[in-house]
Structures are given as structure tokens and as C-alpha cells.
mmCIF file of C-alpha atoms in Angstrom:
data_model
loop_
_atom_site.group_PDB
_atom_site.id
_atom_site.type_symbol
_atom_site.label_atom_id
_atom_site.label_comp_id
_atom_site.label_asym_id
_atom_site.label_seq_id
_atom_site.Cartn_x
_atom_site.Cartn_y
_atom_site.Cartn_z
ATOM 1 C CA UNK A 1 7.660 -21.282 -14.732
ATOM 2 C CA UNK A 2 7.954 -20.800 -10.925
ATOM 3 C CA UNK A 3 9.588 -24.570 -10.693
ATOM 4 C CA UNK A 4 12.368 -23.548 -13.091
ATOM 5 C CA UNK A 5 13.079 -19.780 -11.762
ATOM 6 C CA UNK A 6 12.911 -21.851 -8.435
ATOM 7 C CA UNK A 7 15.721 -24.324 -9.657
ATOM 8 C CA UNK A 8 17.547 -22.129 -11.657
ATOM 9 C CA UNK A 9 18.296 -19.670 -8.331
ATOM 10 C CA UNK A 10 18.911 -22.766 -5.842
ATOM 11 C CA UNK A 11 21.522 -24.421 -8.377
ATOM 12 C CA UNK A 12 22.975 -20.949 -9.053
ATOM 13 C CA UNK A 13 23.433 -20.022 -5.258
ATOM 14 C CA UNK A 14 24.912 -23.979 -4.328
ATOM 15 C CA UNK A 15 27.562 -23.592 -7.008
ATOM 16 C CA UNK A 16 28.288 -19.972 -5.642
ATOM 17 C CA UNK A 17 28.354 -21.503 -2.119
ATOM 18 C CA UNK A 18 30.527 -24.301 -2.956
ATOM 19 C CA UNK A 19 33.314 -22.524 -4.921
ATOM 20 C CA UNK A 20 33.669 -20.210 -1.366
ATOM 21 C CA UNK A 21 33.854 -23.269 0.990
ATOM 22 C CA UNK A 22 30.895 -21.884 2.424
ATOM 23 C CA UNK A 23 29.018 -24.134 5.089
ATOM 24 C CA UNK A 24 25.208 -24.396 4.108
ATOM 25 C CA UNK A 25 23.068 -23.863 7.634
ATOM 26 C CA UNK A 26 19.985 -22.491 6.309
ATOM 27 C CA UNK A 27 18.037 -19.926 8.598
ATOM 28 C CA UNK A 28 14.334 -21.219 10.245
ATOM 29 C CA UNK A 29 13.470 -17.702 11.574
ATOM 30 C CA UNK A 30 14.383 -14.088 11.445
ATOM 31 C CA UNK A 31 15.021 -11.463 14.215
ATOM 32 C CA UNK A 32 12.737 -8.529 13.732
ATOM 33 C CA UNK A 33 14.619 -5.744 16.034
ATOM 34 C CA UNK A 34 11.496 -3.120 15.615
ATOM 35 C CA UNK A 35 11.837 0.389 17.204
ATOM 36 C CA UNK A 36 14.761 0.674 20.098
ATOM 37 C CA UNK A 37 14.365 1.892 23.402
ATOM 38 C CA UNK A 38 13.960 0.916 26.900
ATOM 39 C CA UNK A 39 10.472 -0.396 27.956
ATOM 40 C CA UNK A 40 8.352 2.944 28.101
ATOM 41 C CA UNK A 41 9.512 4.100 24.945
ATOM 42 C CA UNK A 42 8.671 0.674 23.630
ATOM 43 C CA UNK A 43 5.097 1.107 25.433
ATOM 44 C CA UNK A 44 4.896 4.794 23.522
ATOM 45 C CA UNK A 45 4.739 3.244 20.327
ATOM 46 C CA UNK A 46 2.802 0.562 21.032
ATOM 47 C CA UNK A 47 -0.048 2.690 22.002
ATOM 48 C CA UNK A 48 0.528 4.964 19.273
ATOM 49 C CA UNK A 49 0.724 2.255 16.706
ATOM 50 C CA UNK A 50 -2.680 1.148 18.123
ATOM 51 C CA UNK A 51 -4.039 4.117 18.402
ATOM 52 C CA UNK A 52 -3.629 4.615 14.778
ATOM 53 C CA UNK A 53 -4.648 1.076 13.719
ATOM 54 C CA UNK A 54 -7.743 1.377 15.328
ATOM 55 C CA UNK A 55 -9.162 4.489 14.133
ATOM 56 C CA UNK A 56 -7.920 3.142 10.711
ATOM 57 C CA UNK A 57 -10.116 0.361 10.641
ATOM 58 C CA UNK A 58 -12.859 2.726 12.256
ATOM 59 C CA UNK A 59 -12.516 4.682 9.956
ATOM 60 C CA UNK A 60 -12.272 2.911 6.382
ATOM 61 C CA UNK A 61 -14.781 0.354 8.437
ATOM 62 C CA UNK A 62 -16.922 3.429 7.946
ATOM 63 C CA UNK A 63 -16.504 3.883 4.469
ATOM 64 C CA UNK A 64 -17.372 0.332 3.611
ATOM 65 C CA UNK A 65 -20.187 0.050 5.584
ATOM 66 C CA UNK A 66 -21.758 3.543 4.263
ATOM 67 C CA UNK A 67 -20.868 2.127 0.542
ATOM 68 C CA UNK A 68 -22.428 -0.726 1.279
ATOM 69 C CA UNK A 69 -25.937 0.232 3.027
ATOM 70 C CA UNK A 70 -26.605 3.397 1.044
ATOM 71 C CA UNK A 71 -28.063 2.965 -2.295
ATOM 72 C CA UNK A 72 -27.517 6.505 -3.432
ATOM 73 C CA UNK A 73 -23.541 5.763 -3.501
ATOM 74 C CA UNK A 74 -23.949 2.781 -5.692
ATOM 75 C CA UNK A 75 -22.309 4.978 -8.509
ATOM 76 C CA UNK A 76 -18.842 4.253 -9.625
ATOM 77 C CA UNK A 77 -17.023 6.899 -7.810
ATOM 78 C CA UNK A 78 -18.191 5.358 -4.307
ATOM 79 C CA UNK A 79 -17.599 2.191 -5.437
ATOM 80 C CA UNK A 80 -14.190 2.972 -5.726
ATOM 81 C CA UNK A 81 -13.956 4.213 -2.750
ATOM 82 C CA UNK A 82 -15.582 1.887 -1.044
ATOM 83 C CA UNK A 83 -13.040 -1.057 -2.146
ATOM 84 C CA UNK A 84 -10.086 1.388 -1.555
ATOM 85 C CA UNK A 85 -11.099 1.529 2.188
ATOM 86 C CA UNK A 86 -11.569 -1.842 2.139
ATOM 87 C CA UNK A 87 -8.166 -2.534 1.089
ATOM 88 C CA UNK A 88 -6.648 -0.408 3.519
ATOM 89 C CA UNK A 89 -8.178 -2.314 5.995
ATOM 90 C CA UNK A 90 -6.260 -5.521 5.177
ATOM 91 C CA UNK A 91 -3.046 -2.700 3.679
ATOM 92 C CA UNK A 92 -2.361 -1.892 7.281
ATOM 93 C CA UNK A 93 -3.283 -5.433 8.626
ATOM 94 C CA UNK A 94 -0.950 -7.285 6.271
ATOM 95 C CA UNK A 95 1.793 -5.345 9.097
ATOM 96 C CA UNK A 96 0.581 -3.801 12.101
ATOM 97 C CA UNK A 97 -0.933 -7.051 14.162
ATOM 98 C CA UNK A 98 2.657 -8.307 13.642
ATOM 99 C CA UNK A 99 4.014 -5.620 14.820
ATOM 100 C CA UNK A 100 2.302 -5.010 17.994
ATOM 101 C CA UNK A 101 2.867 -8.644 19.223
ATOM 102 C CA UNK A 102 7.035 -7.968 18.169
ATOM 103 C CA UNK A 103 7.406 -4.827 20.574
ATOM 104 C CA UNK A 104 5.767 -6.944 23.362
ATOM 105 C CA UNK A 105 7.439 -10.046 22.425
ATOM 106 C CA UNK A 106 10.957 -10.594 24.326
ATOM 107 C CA UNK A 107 12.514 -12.870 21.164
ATOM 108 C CA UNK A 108 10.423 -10.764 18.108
ATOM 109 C CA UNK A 109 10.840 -13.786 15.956
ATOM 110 C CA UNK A 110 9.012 -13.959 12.898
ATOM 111 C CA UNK A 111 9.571 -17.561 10.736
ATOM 112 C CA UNK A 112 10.865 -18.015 7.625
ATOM 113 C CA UNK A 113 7.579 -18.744 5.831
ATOM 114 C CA UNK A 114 6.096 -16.374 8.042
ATOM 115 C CA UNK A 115 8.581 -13.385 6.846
ATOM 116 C CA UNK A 116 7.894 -13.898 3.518
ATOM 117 C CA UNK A 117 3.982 -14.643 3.829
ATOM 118 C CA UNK A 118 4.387 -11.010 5.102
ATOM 119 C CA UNK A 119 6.781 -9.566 2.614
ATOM 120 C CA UNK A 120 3.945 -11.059 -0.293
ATOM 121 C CA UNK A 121 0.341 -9.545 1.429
ATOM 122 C CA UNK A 122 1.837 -6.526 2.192
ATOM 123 C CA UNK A 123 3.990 -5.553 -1.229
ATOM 124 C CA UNK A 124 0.749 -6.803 -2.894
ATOM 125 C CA UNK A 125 -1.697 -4.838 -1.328
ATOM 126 C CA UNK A 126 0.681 -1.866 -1.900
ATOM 127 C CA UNK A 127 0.947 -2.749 -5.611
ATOM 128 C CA UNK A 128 -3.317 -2.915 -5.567
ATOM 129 C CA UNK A 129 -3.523 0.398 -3.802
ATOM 130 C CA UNK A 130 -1.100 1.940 -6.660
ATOM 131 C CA UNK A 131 -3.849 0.516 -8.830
ATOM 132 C CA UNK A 132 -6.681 1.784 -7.217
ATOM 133 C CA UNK A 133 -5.648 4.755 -7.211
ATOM 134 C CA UNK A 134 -4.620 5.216 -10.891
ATOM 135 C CA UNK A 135 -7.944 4.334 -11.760
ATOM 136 C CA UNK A 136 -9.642 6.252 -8.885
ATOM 137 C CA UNK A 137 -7.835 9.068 -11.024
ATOM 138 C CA UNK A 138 -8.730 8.309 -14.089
ATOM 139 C CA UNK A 139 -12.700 8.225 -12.856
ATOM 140 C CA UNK A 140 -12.161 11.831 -11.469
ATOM 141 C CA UNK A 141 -10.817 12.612 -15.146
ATOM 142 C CA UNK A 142 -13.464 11.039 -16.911
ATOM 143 C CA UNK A 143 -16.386 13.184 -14.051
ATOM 144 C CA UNK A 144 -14.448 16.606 -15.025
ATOM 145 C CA UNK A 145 -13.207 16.489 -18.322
ATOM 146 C CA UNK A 146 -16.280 14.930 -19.968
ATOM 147 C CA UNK A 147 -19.210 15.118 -18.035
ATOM 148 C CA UNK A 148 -21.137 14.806 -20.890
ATOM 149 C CA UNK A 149 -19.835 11.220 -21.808
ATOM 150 C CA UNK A 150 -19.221 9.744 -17.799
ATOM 151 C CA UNK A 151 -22.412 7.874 -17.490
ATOM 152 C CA UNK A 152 -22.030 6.136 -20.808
ATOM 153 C CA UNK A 153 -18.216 5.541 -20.447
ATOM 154 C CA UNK A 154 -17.886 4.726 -16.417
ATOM 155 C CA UNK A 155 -20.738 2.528 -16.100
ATOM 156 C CA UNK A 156 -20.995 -0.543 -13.790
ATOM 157 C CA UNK A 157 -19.639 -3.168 -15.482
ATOM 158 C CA UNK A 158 -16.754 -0.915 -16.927
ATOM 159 C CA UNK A 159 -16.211 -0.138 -13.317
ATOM 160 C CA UNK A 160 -16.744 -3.717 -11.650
ATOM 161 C CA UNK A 161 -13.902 -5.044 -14.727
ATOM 162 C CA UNK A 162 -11.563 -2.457 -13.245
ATOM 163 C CA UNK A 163 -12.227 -3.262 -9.519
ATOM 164 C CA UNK A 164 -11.610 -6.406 -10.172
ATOM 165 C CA UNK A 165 -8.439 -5.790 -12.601
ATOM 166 C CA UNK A 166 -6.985 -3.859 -9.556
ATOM 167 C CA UNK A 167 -7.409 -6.731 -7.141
ATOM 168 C CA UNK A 168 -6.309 -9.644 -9.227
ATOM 169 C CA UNK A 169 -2.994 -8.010 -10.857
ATOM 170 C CA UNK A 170 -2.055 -6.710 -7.459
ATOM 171 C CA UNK A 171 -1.457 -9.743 -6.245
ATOM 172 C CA UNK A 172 -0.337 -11.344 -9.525
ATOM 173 C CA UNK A 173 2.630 -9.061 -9.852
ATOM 174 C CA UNK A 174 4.715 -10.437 -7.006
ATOM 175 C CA UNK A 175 5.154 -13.827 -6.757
ATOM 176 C CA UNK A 176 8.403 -14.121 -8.687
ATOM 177 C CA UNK A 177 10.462 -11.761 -7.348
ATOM 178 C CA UNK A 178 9.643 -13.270 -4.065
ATOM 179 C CA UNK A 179 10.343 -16.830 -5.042
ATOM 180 C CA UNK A 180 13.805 -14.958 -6.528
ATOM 181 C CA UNK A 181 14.590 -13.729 -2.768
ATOM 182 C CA UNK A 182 12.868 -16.779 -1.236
ATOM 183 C CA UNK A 183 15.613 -19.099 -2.649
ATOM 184 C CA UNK A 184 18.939 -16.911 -1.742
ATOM 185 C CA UNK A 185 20.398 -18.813 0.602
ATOM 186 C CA UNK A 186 20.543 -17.041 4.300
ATOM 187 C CA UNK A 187 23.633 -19.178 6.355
ATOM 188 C CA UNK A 188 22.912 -16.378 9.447
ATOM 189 C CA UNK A 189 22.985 -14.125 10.830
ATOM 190 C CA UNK A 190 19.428 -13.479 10.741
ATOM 191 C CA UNK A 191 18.421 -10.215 12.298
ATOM 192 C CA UNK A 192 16.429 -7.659 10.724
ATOM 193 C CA UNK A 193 16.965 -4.184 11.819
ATOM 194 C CA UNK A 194 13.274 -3.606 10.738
ATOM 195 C CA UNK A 195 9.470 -4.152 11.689
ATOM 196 C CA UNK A 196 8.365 -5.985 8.804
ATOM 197 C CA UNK A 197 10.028 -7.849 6.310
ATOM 198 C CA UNK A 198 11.822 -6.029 3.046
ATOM 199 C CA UNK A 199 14.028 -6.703 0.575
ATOM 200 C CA UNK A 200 16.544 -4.299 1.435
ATOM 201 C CA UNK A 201 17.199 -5.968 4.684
ATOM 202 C CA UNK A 202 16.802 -9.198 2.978
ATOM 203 C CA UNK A 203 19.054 -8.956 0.632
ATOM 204 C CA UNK A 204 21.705 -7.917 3.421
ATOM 205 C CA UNK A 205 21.510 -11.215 4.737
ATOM 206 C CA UNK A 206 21.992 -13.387 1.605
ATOM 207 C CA UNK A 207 25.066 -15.684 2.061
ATOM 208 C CA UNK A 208 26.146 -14.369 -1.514
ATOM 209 C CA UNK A 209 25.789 -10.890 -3.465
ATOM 210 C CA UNK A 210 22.361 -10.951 -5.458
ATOM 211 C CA UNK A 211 23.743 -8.131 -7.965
ATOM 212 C CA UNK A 212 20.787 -9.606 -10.537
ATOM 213 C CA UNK A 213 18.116 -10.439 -8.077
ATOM 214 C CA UNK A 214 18.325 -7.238 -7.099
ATOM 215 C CA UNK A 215 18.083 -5.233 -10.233
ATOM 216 C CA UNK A 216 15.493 -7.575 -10.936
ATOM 217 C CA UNK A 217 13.963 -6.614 -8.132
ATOM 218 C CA UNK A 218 14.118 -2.813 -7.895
ATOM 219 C CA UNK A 219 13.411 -2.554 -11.903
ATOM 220 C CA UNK A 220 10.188 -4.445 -11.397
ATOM 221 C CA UNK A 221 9.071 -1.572 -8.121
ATOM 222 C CA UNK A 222 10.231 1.219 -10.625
ATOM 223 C CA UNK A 223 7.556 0.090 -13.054
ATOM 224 C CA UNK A 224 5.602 -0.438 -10.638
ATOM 225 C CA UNK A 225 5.543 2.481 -8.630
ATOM 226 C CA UNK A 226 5.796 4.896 -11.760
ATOM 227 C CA UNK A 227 3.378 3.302 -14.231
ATOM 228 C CA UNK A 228 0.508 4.304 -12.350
ATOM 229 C CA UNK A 229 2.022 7.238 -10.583
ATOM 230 C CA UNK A 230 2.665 8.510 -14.668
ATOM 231 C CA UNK A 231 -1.478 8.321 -15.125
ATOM 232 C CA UNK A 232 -2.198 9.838 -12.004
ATOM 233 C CA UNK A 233 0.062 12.808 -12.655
ATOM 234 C CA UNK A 234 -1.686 13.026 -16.577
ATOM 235 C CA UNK A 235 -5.185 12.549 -15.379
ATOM 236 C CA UNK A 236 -5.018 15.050 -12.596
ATOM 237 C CA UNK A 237 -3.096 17.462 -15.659
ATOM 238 C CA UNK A 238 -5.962 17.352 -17.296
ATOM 239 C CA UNK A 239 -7.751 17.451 -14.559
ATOM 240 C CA UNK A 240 -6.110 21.058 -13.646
ATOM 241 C CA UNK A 241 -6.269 22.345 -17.243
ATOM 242 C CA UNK A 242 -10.014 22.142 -17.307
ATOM 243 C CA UNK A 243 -10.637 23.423 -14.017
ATOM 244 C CA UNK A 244 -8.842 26.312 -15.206
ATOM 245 C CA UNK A 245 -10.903 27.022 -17.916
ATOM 246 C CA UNK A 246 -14.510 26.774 -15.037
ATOM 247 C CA UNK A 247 -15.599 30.817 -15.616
ATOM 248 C CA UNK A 248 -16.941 30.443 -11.690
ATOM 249 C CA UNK A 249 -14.363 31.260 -9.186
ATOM 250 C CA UNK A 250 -16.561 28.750 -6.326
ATOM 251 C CA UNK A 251 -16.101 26.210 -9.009
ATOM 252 C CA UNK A 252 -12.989 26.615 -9.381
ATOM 253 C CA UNK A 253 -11.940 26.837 -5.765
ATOM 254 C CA UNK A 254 -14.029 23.148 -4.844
ATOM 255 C CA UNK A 255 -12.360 21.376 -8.028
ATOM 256 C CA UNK A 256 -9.072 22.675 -6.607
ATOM 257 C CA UNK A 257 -9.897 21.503 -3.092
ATOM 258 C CA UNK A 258 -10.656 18.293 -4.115
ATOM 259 C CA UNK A 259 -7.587 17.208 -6.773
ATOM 260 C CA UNK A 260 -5.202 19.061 -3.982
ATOM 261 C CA UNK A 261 -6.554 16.931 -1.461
ATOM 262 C CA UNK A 262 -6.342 13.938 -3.786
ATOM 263 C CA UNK A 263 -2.852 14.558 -4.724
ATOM 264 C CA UNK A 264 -1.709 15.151 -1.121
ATOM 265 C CA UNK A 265 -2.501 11.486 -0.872
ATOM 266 C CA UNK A 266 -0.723 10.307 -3.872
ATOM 267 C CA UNK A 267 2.254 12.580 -3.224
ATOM 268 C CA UNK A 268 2.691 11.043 0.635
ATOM 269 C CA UNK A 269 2.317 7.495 -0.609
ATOM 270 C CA UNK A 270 4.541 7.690 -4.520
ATOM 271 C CA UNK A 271 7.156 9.735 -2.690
ATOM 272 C CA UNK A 272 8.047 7.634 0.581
ATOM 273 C CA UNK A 273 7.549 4.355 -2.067
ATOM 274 C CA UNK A 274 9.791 6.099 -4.333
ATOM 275 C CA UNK A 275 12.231 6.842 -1.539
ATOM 276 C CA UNK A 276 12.520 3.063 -0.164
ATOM 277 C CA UNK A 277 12.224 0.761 -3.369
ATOM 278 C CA UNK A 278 13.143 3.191 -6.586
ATOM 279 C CA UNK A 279 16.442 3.743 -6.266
ATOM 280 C CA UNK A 280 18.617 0.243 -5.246
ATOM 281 C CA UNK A 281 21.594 2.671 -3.778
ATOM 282 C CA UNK A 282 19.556 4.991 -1.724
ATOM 283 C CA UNK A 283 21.808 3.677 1.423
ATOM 284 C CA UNK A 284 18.931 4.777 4.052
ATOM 285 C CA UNK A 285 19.890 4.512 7.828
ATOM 286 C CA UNK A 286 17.750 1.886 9.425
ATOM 287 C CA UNK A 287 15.878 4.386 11.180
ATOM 288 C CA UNK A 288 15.038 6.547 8.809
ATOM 289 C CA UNK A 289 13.775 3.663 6.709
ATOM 290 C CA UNK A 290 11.660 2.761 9.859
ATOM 291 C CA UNK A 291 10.492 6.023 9.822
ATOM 292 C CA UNK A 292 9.248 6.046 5.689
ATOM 293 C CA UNK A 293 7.329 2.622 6.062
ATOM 294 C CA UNK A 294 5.407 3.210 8.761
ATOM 295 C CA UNK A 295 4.586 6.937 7.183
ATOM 296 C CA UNK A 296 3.066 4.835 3.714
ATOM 297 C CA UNK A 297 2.128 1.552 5.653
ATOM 298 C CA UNK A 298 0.118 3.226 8.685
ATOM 299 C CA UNK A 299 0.238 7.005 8.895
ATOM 300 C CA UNK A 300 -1.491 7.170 5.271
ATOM 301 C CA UNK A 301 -4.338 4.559 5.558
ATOM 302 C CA UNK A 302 -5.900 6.315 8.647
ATOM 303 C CA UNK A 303 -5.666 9.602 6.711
ATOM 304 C CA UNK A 304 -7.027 8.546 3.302
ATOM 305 C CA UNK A 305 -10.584 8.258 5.191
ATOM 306 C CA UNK A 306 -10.906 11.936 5.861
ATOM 307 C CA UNK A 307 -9.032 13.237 2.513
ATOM 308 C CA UNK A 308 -10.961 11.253 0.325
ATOM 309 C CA UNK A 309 -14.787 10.636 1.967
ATOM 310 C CA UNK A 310 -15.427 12.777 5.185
ATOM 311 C CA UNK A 311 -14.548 16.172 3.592
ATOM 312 C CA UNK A 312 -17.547 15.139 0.897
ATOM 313 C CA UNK A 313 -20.606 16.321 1.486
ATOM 314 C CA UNK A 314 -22.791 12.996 0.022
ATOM 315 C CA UNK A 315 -20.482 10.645 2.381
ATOM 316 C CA UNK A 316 -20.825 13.253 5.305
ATOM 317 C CA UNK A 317 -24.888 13.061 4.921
ATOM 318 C CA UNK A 318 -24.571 9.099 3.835
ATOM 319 C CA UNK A 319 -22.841 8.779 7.309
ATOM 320 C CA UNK A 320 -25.624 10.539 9.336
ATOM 321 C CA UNK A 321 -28.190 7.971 7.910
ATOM 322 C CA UNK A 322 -26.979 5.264 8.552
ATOM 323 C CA UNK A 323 -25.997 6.868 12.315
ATOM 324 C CA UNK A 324 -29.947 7.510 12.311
ATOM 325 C CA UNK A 325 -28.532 11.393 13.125
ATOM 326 C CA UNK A 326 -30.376 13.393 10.404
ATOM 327 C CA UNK A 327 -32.929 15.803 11.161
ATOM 328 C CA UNK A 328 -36.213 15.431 9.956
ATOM 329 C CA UNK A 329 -35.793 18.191 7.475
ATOM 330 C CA UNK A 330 -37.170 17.944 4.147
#
């Protein structure tokens, strides 16, 4: 299938080329321009980027290690957790290394294969962490809604089949749209007014108008982006709905804490998605698109730690185990 999409596109953009007299000279490498700014602002944000990168992988490190040592969090809802930190571990990884090395780099080159290796990890382990959290949802629905019937309807296999569901259509959902952009043809020039590679600039810099490829392209991130954003929003309804009906006011008050937290998350992540890929028009200045990656590719993995696990009381108590920092308290 990928052979004839791939021959299809090529034969389609040669006949384009040749009916404009248009010179092939295909492009090796692309120009990432990253942030602007003279040499201490371009130090600022490399220690800031850093900064954030490494307490991200301190703390979803954390998580995974906690998951993994303490056999009281063995239950589905940890498990979950445990392999969303661990994908936001690689989430931010699939970008940041890269970008570090382009604002210290004097050409910030990235290569063609090299671009788009990028552009596939990184939209993949988005579309995985859209997943994730659909079905991270949907456990927290199942926990409140009926109690009664969690432990026979989340059990571990149910929950191992969706962990692995998550990881395996993630990256199953994205190869053809790349191979689509993959095989425009790029005659130069070849700078990206970016820090990673995305189709919007991409696009840009196709020889020829893509009109097809990219309604293709932004159709496929609308379904996407609001397939699971839809079950989030109806799990954490019904979510509300029965915390509503919890006679305690306490109750009511930790339920709220914890779904407001939860969709804090989900609202910074769906709505600077939404704002890049939904809408094919959108016509964002460069910097302000600069600005809405790194908020969804960086800003939100080192938060998720703290929204999610540290505010819990098991994971805070899990943590001072395996620290060897609880009191000897019975």
C-alpha cells in the first residue's frame, strides 16, 4: 500500500513539475531557524529548555520507577500512569535533545531523513499520549461511576490489552501521511522558521501546492485529536454528574480536585493541539506557533508529574519508600 501511495505522489508531483518548467534539485537538509536573538538570549533558552527537560525526566523517571518497585501500585490506575510517564519521557525526547544541540549549533541543520525521523516519533508519541489519556479517563469513569463493577471490569489483562492498544496504534496511525509529505518534492529553499519539524512549515516549502495532501493531512489530526478528546469530555461528564450526586461535601470537594486537575491537563494539551493542527487556515505567526509547541511538547510533560501522581497521597507515601524516608510509624 505504502509502495503505491509512494508512486502515486512522486508521478503526480513530476508531471506537476514538468508542465511548470520547473528544475528538479531535490533538498538533502533543512534549516531549522529555532528561537531568534543574539547569543544571551539564545543562552536563556537553552538553560530554560534544560532546565525543564531535566526535571521532566526526573520527574516522570520518578513515576516509573515508584510503579515499578512498589507492589501496592500494581493496580490498573498506576499502571496507567506509570506508562504515561514513561511516554513522556521519550514525548519530550522525540524534540528537545535536537533542539538544544540547534541553538548551540552555528548551521542548525537537521537532514532530510533526519527531519522526518523527527516529524514521525514525535506526532506519534503525541497521537499515543491522546490515547493514554482517553483511556486513563475512561479508568477514572469506570473507579467513580461503578465502583461496584471496577475490579471485575478493569482487571489486568483488560488493562495490559489497552496499554498495549495505546502504544501500537500510536505509532500505526502516521506513517502515511508522512510518506504523503515525504514525497512532495522540496526544489529549496529549505529553511524552517521552526524548532522541530511540522507540516505546516513543510508544506510551505513544497515546490507545488499540496491542496489534497493537506486536507488529507489536517482531516486525519481532526480525528485524531477529537476522537479521544470526545471520550474524555463524556467520561469526565459522567464523571461530574455522579460526583454531584456524593451526599458528603469532603467527597465531593476531593472528586472535584482530582477531575479539575485532570482536565487542566487535557485542556492545556487538546487546546494548543487543536490550535496548531485542527484548523488548516489558522495562519499562526511563526512565533506564536513556536510558542504553542513548546507549551504541549515541553511545558506539559514536566507538569503532568505533579497534576497527576505527586498531589496523590498513595504515590506521595509510594515515593517515601522507595526514598527509605518514612517514619517508623505503624
Amino acid at each position: 500500500m505504502f509502495i503505491v501511495i509512494h508512486s502515486l505522489v512522486t508521478s503526480v508531483s513530476l508531471t506537476v513539475l514538468e508542465s511548470r518548467n520547473i528544475t528538479m534539485h531535490f533538498v538533502t537538509e533543512f534549516v531549522l531557524l529555532g528561537f531568534p536573538g543574539q547569543r544571551e538570549m539564545q543562552n536563556f533558552f537553552f538553560s530554560l529548555i534544560l532546565v525543564i527537560y531535566l526535571l521532566t525526566l526526573l520527574g516522570n523517571g520518578a513515576i516509573v520507577c515508584i510503579v515499578k518497585w512498589d507492589k501496592q501500585l500494581h493496580t490498573p490506575m498506576y499502571i496507567l500512569l506509570g506508562n504515561f510517564a514513561f511516554l513522556e519521557i521519550w514525548y519530550i525526547s522525540s524534540t528537545v535533545p535536537n533542539m538544544l544541540v540547534n541553538i548551540l549549533s552555528e548551521t542548525k541543520t537537521i537532514s532530510f531523513t533526519g527531519c522526518f525521523l523527527q516529524f514521525y516519533f514525535f506526532f506519534s508519541l503525541g497521537t499515543t499520549e491522546c490515547f493514554f489519556l482517553s483511556v486513563m479517563a475512561y479508568d477514572r469513569f469506570l473507579a467513580i461511576c461503578r465502583p461496584l463493577h471496577y475490579p471485575s471490569i478493569m482487571t489486568g489483562k483488560l488493562c495490559v490489552i489497552l496499554v498495549c492498544v495505546c502504544w501500537v496504534s500510536g505509532f500505526l496511525c502516521y506513517p502515511i501521511p508522512i510518506i504523503l509529505i515525504s514525497q512532495l518534492p522540496f526544489c529549496g529553499p529549505n529553511i524552517i522558521d521552526h524548532f522541530v519539524c511540522d507540516p505546516g512549515p513543510l508544506f510551505a516549502l513544497a515546490c507545488i501546492p499540496a491542496p489534497s495532501t493537506e486536507l488529507i493531512c489536517y482531516t486525519f489530526n481532526s480525528v485524531i485529536i477529537f476522537g479521544p478528546f470526545l471520550s474524555i469530555m463524556g467520561s469526565y461528564t459522567l464523571v461530574l454528574r455522579a460526583v454531584l450526586r456524593v451526599p458528603s461535601d469532603a467527597g465531593r470537594t476531593k472528586a472535584f480536585s482530582t477531575c479539575g486537575s485532570h482536565l487542566m491537563v487535557v485542556s492545556l494539551f487538546y487546546g494548543t493541539l487543536m490550535v496548531m493542527y485542527v484548523s488548516p487556515t489558522s495562519g499562526n505567526p511563526a512565533g506564536m506557533q513556536k510558542v504553542v509547541t513548546l507549551v504541549y511538547s515541553a511545558v506539559t510533560p514536566l507538569l503532568n508529574p505533579f497534576i497527576y501522581s505527586f498531589r496523590n497521597k498513595d504515590m506521595k507515601n509510594a515515593l517515601k519508600k522507595v526514598l527509605g524516608l518514612r517514619s517508623n510509624q505503624n
